[in-house]
Amino acid sequence: MKLAVVTGQIVCTVRHQGLAHDKLLMVEMIDAQGNPDGQCAVAIDSIGAGTGEWVLLVSGSSARQAHCSELSPVDLCVIGIVDEVVAGGKVVFHK
């Protein structure tokens, strides 16, 4: 799993039929303290994450399984919206 922050939404009027009804989000990978690592990606979202939220992501075959379709061209999928991160006994993030 990966930790990321949602930075925006992608709008595509023409897309693969396996992605016809799914929201696409622009995400930036972050470390446990919330510092960006410079990697941006597009993730499929079926749970309703919004801009600014911290999310958990899975990639590869795990993303296709989370999306419930082995045939869709999904490589990154939002599987959770983070409520709190505690690292080293300190609250690093709280929604």
mmCIF file of N, CA and C in Angstrom:
data_model
loop_
_atom_site.group_PDB
_atom_site.id
_atom_site.type_symbol
_atom_site.label_atom_id
_atom_site.label_comp_id
_atom_site.label_asym_id
_atom_site.label_seq_id
_atom_site.Cartn_x
_atom_site.Cartn_y
_atom_site.Cartn_z
ATOM 1 N N MET A 1 0.837 -1.188 0.000
ATOM 2 C CA MET A 1 0.000 0.000 0.000
ATOM 3 C C MET A 1 0.876 1.245 0.000
ATOM 4 N N LYS A 2 0.312 2.307 -0.521
ATOM 5 C CA LYS A 2 1.003 3.589 -0.600
ATOM 6 C C LYS A 2 0.133 4.658 0.042
ATOM 7 N N LEU A 3 0.785 5.705 0.525
ATOM 8 C CA LEU A 3 0.100 6.842 1.125
ATOM 9 C C LEU A 3 0.228 8.017 0.162
ATOM 10 N N ALA A 4 -0.884 8.729 -0.060
ATOM 11 C CA ALA A 4 -0.867 9.855 -1.003
ATOM 12 C C ALA A 4 -1.881 10.901 -0.571
ATOM 13 N N VAL A 5 -1.764 12.077 -1.167
ATOM 14 C CA VAL A 5 -2.757 13.136 -0.971
ATOM 15 C C VAL A 5 -3.392 13.417 -2.336
ATOM 16 N N VAL A 6 -4.695 13.612 -2.344
ATOM 17 C CA VAL A 6 -5.415 13.902 -3.584
ATOM 18 C C VAL A 6 -5.182 15.367 -3.939
ATOM 19 N N THR A 7 -4.680 15.606 -5.158
ATOM 20 C CA THR A 7 -4.381 16.968 -5.594
ATOM 21 C C THR A 7 -5.372 17.490 -6.630
ATOM 22 N N GLY A 8 -6.209 16.618 -7.174
ATOM 23 C CA GLY A 8 -7.190 17.066 -8.153
ATOM 24 C C GLY A 8 -7.939 15.913 -8.781
ATOM 25 N N GLN A 9 -8.778 16.244 -9.739
ATOM 26 C CA GLN A 9 -9.593 15.250 -10.433
ATOM 27 C C GLN A 9 -9.288 15.318 -11.921
ATOM 28 N N ILE A 10 -9.300 14.172 -12.579
ATOM 29 C CA ILE A 10 -9.067 14.078 -14.017
ATOM 30 C C ILE A 10 -10.414 13.866 -14.704
ATOM 31 N N VAL A 11 -10.689 14.635 -15.746
ATOM 32 C CA VAL A 11 -11.923 14.473 -16.509
ATOM 33 C C VAL A 11 -11.559 13.964 -17.900
ATOM 34 N N CYS A 12 -12.122 12.821 -18.272
ATOM 35 C CA CYS A 12 -11.910 12.224 -19.598
ATOM 36 C C CYS A 12 -13.266 11.891 -20.193
ATOM 37 N N THR A 13 -13.595 12.491 -21.312
ATOM 38 C CA THR A 13 -14.878 12.183 -21.938
ATOM 39 C C THR A 13 -14.799 10.908 -22.770
ATOM 40 N N VAL A 14 -13.615 10.584 -23.260
ATOM 41 C CA VAL A 14 -13.403 9.344 -23.999
ATOM 42 C C VAL A 14 -12.420 8.510 -23.199
ATOM 43 N N ARG A 15 -12.832 7.279 -22.857
ATOM 44 C CA ARG A 15 -11.967 6.408 -22.059
ATOM 45 C C ARG A 15 -12.314 4.950 -22.302
ATOM 46 N N HIS A 16 -11.444 4.066 -21.840
ATOM 47 C CA HIS A 16 -11.636 2.619 -21.951
ATOM 48 C C HIS A 16 -12.973 2.238 -21.325
ATOM 49 N N GLN A 17 -13.691 1.316 -21.948
ATOM 50 C CA GLN A 17 -15.018 0.934 -21.450
ATOM 51 C C GLN A 17 -14.985 0.358 -20.039
ATOM 52 N N GLY A 18 -13.851 -0.202 -19.621
ATOM 53 C CA GLY A 18 -13.723 -0.734 -18.266
ATOM 54 C C GLY A 18 -13.628 0.348 -17.205
ATOM 55 N N LEU A 19 -13.482 1.606 -17.640
ATOM 56 C CA LEU A 19 -13.381 2.741 -16.719
ATOM 57 C C LEU A 19 -14.541 3.718 -16.897
ATOM 58 N N ALA A 20 -15.574 3.284 -17.565
ATOM 59 C CA ALA A 20 -16.653 4.181 -17.988
ATOM 60 C C ALA A 20 -17.320 4.965 -16.865
ATOM 61 N N HIS A 21 -17.457 4.388 -15.686
ATOM 62 C CA HIS A 21 -18.218 5.045 -14.622
ATOM 63 C C HIS A 21 -17.369 5.418 -13.414
ATOM 64 N N ASP A 22 -16.072 5.402 -13.563
ATOM 65 C CA ASP A 22 -15.190 5.617 -12.421
ATOM 66 C C ASP A 22 -14.581 7.007 -12.407
ATOM 67 N N LYS A 23 -14.422 7.546 -11.195
ATOM 68 C CA LYS A 23 -13.778 8.845 -11.004
ATOM 69 C C LYS A 23 -12.264 8.632 -11.017
ATOM 70 N N LEU A 24 -11.552 9.522 -11.687
ATOM 71 C CA LEU A 24 -10.093 9.468 -11.744
ATOM 72 C C LEU A 24 -9.529 10.642 -10.955
ATOM 73 N N LEU A 25 -8.574 10.352 -10.081
ATOM 74 C CA LEU A 25 -7.980 11.381 -9.231
ATOM 75 C C LEU A 25 -6.498 11.546 -9.514
ATOM 76 N N MET A 26 -6.014 12.785 -9.440
ATOM 77 C CA MET A 26 -4.582 13.059 -9.465
ATOM 78 C C MET A 26 -4.119 12.971 -8.017
ATOM 79 N N VAL A 27 -3.089 12.167 -7.764
ATOM 80 C CA VAL A 27 -2.574 12.001 -6.408
ATOM 81 C C VAL A 27 -1.073 12.237 -6.389
ATOM 82 N N GLU A 28 -0.573 12.682 -5.234
ATOM 83 C CA GLU A 28 0.868 12.846 -5.032
ATOM 84 C C GLU A 28 1.267 11.979 -3.850
ATOM 85 N N MET A 29 2.262 11.127 -4.070
ATOM 86 C CA MET A 29 2.734 10.234 -3.011
ATOM 87 C C MET A 29 3.375 11.050 -1.894
ATOM 88 N N ILE A 30 3.145 10.617 -0.642
ATOM 89 C CA ILE A 30 3.713 11.297 0.524
ATOM 90 C C ILE A 30 4.312 10.270 1.469
ATOM 91 N N ASP A 31 5.208 10.747 2.352
ATOM 92 C CA ASP A 31 5.749 9.866 3.384
ATOM 93 C C ASP A 31 4.847 9.926 4.612
ATOM 94 N N ALA A 32 5.228 9.232 5.679
ATOM 95 C CA ALA A 32 4.389 9.146 6.886
ATOM 96 C C ALA A 32 4.189 10.496 7.572
ATOM 97 N N GLN A 33 5.055 11.474 7.289
ATOM 98 C CA GLN A 33 4.904 12.810 7.864
ATOM 99 C C GLN A 33 4.119 13.748 6.947
ATOM 100 N N GLY A 34 3.734 13.257 5.782
ATOM 101 C CA GLY A 34 2.974 14.074 4.840
ATOM 102 C C GLY A 34 3.823 14.850 3.860
ATOM 103 N N ASN A 35 5.127 14.583 3.839
ATOM 104 C CA ASN A 35 6.022 15.267 2.907
ATOM 105 C C ASN A 35 5.914 14.625 1.526
ATOM 106 N N PRO A 36 5.689 15.424 0.483
ATOM 107 C CA PRO A 36 5.585 14.857 -0.862
ATOM 108 C C PRO A 36 6.919 14.298 -1.327
ATOM 109 N N ASP A 37 6.866 13.194 -2.078
ATOM 110 C CA ASP A 37 8.108 12.618 -2.595
ATOM 111 C C ASP A 37 8.316 12.937 -4.071
ATOM 112 N N GLY A 38 7.436 13.780 -4.634
ATOM 113 C CA GLY A 38 7.613 14.220 -6.013
ATOM 114 C C GLY A 38 6.945 13.340 -7.052
ATOM 115 N N GLN A 39 6.394 12.204 -6.640
ATOM 116 C CA GLN A 39 5.729 11.312 -7.583
ATOM 117 C C GLN A 39 4.243 11.635 -7.662
ATOM 118 N N CYS A 40 3.782 11.947 -8.869
ATOM 119 C CA CYS A 40 2.357 12.172 -9.102
ATOM 120 C C CYS A 40 1.834 11.041 -9.973
ATOM 121 N N ALA A 41 0.572 10.695 -9.787
ATOM 122 C CA ALA A 41 -0.028 9.604 -10.552
ATOM 123 C C ALA A 41 -1.530 9.819 -10.639
ATOM 124 N N VAL A 42 -2.169 9.018 -11.477
ATOM 125 C CA VAL A 42 -3.626 9.014 -11.593
ATOM 126 C C VAL A 42 -4.126 7.717 -10.976
ATOM 127 N N ALA A 43 -5.106 7.829 -10.083
ATOM 128 C CA ALA A 43 -5.679 6.656 -9.414
ATOM 129 C C ALA A 43 -7.179 6.617 -9.645
ATOM 130 N N ILE A 44 -7.712 5.427 -9.767
ATOM 131 C CA ILE A 44 -9.156 5.259 -9.885
ATOM 132 C C ILE A 44 -9.761 5.305 -8.486
ATOM 133 N N ASP A 45 -10.922 5.928 -8.361
ATOM 134 C CA ASP A 45 -11.547 6.106 -7.045
ATOM 135 C C ASP A 45 -13.007 5.691 -7.089
ATOM 136 N N SER A 46 -13.358 4.719 -6.262
ATOM 137 C CA SER A 46 -14.757 4.297 -6.187
ATOM 138 C C SER A 46 -15.328 4.507 -4.791
ATOM 139 N N ILE A 47 -14.553 5.191 -3.914
ATOM 140 C CA ILE A 47 -15.024 5.380 -2.536
ATOM 141 C C ILE A 47 -15.352 6.828 -2.200
ATOM 142 N N GLY A 48 -15.076 7.759 -3.110
ATOM 143 C CA GLY A 48 -15.493 9.142 -2.902
ATOM 144 C C GLY A 48 -14.482 10.058 -2.247
ATOM 145 N N ALA A 49 -13.195 9.850 -2.485
ATOM 146 C CA ALA A 49 -12.166 10.736 -1.933
ATOM 147 C C ALA A 49 -12.219 12.089 -2.638
ATOM 148 N N GLY A 50 -11.796 13.131 -1.915
ATOM 149 C CA GLY A 50 -11.815 14.472 -2.478
ATOM 150 C C GLY A 50 -10.466 15.155 -2.384
ATOM 151 N N THR A 51 -10.339 16.273 -3.050
ATOM 152 C CA THR A 51 -9.100 17.041 -3.071
ATOM 153 C C THR A 51 -8.666 17.399 -1.653
ATOM 154 N N GLY A 52 -7.379 17.186 -1.367
ATOM 155 C CA GLY A 52 -6.803 17.490 -0.064
ATOM 156 C C GLY A 52 -6.818 16.327 0.909
ATOM 157 N N GLU A 53 -7.577 15.286 0.609
ATOM 158 C CA GLU A 53 -7.640 14.148 1.528
ATOM 159 C C GLU A 53 -6.435 13.234 1.363
ATOM 160 N N TRP A 54 -6.015 12.649 2.492
ATOM 161 C CA TRP A 54 -4.980 11.630 2.479
ATOM 162 C C TRP A 54 -5.661 10.309 2.172
ATOM 163 N N VAL A 55 -5.061 9.513 1.286
ATOM 164 C CA VAL A 55 -5.664 8.255 0.874
ATOM 165 C C VAL A 55 -4.645 7.121 0.885
ATOM 166 N N LEU A 56 -5.172 5.899 1.004
ATOM 167 C CA LEU A 56 -4.376 4.691 0.845
ATOM 168 C C LEU A 56 -4.600 4.169 -0.562
ATOM 169 N N LEU A 57 -3.517 3.743 -1.208
ATOM 170 C CA LEU A 57 -3.569 3.252 -2.577
ATOM 171 C C LEU A 57 -2.979 1.854 -2.664
ATOM 172 N N VAL A 58 -3.470 1.071 -3.610
ATOM 173 C CA VAL A 58 -2.825 -0.180 -3.987
ATOM 174 C C VAL A 58 -2.539 -0.106 -5.478
ATOM 175 N N SER A 59 -1.540 -0.878 -5.909
ATOM 176 C CA SER A 59 -1.153 -0.831 -7.316
ATOM 177 C C SER A 59 -1.087 -2.232 -7.913
ATOM 178 N N GLY A 60 -0.926 -2.267 -9.232
ATOM 179 C CA GLY A 60 -0.783 -3.532 -9.941
ATOM 180 C C GLY A 60 -2.016 -4.409 -9.854
ATOM 181 N N SER A 61 -1.788 -5.725 -9.704
ATOM 182 C CA SER A 61 -2.914 -6.662 -9.666
ATOM 183 C C SER A 61 -3.821 -6.408 -8.471
ATOM 184 N N SER A 62 -3.271 -5.887 -7.372
ATOM 185 C CA SER A 62 -4.104 -5.548 -6.208
ATOM 186 C C SER A 62 -5.095 -4.444 -6.561
ATOM 187 N N ALA A 63 -4.678 -3.498 -7.399
ATOM 188 C CA ALA A 63 -5.577 -2.418 -7.828
ATOM 189 C C ALA A 63 -6.703 -2.971 -8.689
ATOM 190 N N ARG A 64 -6.377 -3.900 -9.575
ATOM 191 C CA ARG A 64 -7.422 -4.496 -10.412
ATOM 192 C C ARG A 64 -8.407 -5.292 -9.566
ATOM 193 N N GLN A 65 -7.914 -5.991 -8.543
ATOM 194 C CA GLN A 65 -8.811 -6.739 -7.652
ATOM 195 C C GLN A 65 -9.687 -5.789 -6.846
ATOM 196 N N ALA A 66 -9.106 -4.700 -6.357
ATOM 197 C CA ALA A 66 -9.880 -3.721 -5.585
ATOM 198 C C ALA A 66 -10.948 -3.065 -6.451
ATOM 199 N N HIS A 67 -10.649 -2.933 -7.736
ATOM 200 C CA HIS A 67 -11.594 -2.339 -8.684
ATOM 201 C C HIS A 67 -12.640 -3.359 -9.131
ATOM 202 N N CYS A 68 -12.477 -4.598 -8.718
ATOM 203 C CA CYS A 68 -13.418 -5.695 -9.031
ATOM 204 C C CYS A 68 -13.433 -6.061 -10.503
ATOM 205 N N SER A 69 -12.320 -5.867 -11.184
ATOM 206 C CA SER A 69 -12.259 -6.259 -12.586
ATOM 207 C C SER A 69 -10.823 -6.544 -12.992
ATOM 208 N N GLU A 70 -10.562 -7.787 -13.328
ATOM 209 C CA GLU A 70 -9.237 -8.169 -13.812
ATOM 210 C C GLU A 70 -9.009 -7.677 -15.243
ATOM 211 N N LEU A 71 -10.065 -7.275 -15.930
ATOM 212 C CA LEU A 71 -9.954 -6.878 -17.332
ATOM 213 C C LEU A 71 -9.784 -5.380 -17.533
ATOM 214 N N SER A 72 -10.032 -4.577 -16.511
ATOM 215 C CA SER A 72 -9.882 -3.125 -16.640
ATOM 216 C C SER A 72 -8.412 -2.733 -16.563
ATOM 217 N N PRO A 73 -8.015 -1.707 -17.306
ATOM 218 C CA PRO A 73 -6.619 -1.260 -17.297
ATOM 219 C C PRO A 73 -6.316 -0.366 -16.089
ATOM 220 N N VAL A 74 -6.460 -0.928 -14.890
ATOM 221 C CA VAL A 74 -6.263 -0.173 -13.651
ATOM 222 C C VAL A 74 -4.920 -0.546 -13.047
ATOM 223 N N ASP A 75 -4.102 0.460 -12.718
ATOM 224 C CA ASP A 75 -2.809 0.204 -12.092
ATOM 225 C C ASP A 75 -2.708 0.821 -10.707
ATOM 226 N N LEU A 76 -3.608 1.745 -10.361
ATOM 227 C CA LEU A 76 -3.568 2.414 -9.061
ATOM 228 C C LEU A 76 -5.003 2.681 -8.620
ATOM 229 N N CYS A 77 -5.336 2.257 -7.387
ATOM 230 C CA CYS A 77 -6.715 2.348 -6.913
ATOM 231 C C CYS A 77 -6.759 2.870 -5.478
ATOM 232 N N VAL A 78 -7.645 3.828 -5.218
ATOM 233 C CA VAL A 78 -7.873 4.331 -3.862
ATOM 234 C C VAL A 78 -8.672 3.275 -3.106
ATOM 235 N N ILE A 79 -8.145 2.825 -1.949
ATOM 236 C CA ILE A 79 -8.860 1.819 -1.159
ATOM 237 C C ILE A 79 -9.253 2.332 0.219
ATOM 238 N N GLY A 80 -8.827 3.541 0.582
ATOM 239 C CA GLY A 80 -9.197 4.079 1.882
ATOM 240 C C GLY A 80 -8.923 5.563 1.987
ATOM 241 N N ILE A 81 -9.730 6.239 2.808
ATOM 242 C CA ILE A 81 -9.518 7.648 3.128
ATOM 243 C C ILE A 81 -8.982 7.687 4.550
ATOM 244 N N VAL A 82 -7.815 8.296 4.735
ATOM 245 C CA VAL A 82 -7.114 8.290 6.020
ATOM 246 C C VAL A 82 -7.770 9.271 6.991
ATOM 247 N N ASP A 83 -8.031 8.796 8.209
ATOM 248 C CA ASP A 83 -8.566 9.655 9.270
ATOM 249 C C ASP A 83 -7.457 10.183 10.168
ATOM 250 N N GLU A 84 -6.436 9.353 10.409
ATOM 251 C CA GLU A 84 -5.363 9.754 11.322
ATOM 252 C C GLU A 84 -4.111 8.938 11.040
ATOM 253 N N VAL A 85 -2.952 9.573 11.201
ATOM 254 C CA VAL A 85 -1.664 8.894 11.109
ATOM 255 C C VAL A 85 -0.897 9.193 12.382
ATOM 256 N N VAL A 86 -0.429 8.140 13.052
ATOM 257 C CA VAL A 86 0.392 8.274 14.253
ATOM 258 C C VAL A 86 1.735 7.635 13.943
ATOM 259 N N ALA A 87 2.818 8.389 14.086
ATOM 260 C CA ALA A 87 4.168 7.886 13.834
ATOM 261 C C ALA A 87 5.066 8.296 14.988
ATOM 262 N N GLY A 88 5.792 7.346 15.540
ATOM 263 C CA GLY A 88 6.679 7.643 16.662
ATOM 264 C C GLY A 88 5.928 8.130 17.889
ATOM 265 N N GLY A 89 4.695 7.669 18.048
ATOM 266 C CA GLY A 89 3.896 8.065 19.203
ATOM 267 C C GLY A 89 3.263 9.444 19.095
ATOM 268 N N LYS A 90 3.427 10.106 17.956
ATOM 269 C CA LYS A 90 2.861 11.445 17.763
ATOM 270 C C LYS A 90 1.853 11.437 16.618
ATOM 271 N N VAL A 91 0.797 12.201 16.787
ATOM 272 C CA VAL A 91 -0.196 12.338 15.720
ATOM 273 C C VAL A 91 0.398 13.241 14.645
ATOM 274 N N VAL A 92 0.605 12.675 13.472
ATOM 275 C CA VAL A 92 1.180 13.401 12.346
ATOM 276 C C VAL A 92 0.081 14.039 11.505
ATOM 277 N N PHE A 93 -1.037 13.348 11.398
ATOM 278 C CA PHE A 93 -2.163 13.834 10.596
ATOM 279 C C PHE A 93 -3.450 13.436 11.289
ATOM 280 N N HIS A 94 -4.401 14.359 11.327
ATOM 281 C CA HIS A 94 -5.739 14.070 11.836
ATOM 282 C C HIS A 94 -6.733 14.832 10.979
ATOM 283 N N LYS A 95 -7.711 14.128 10.477
ATOM 284 C CA LYS A 95 -8.707 14.717 9.574
ATOM 285 C C LYS A 95 -9.650 15.628 10.328
#
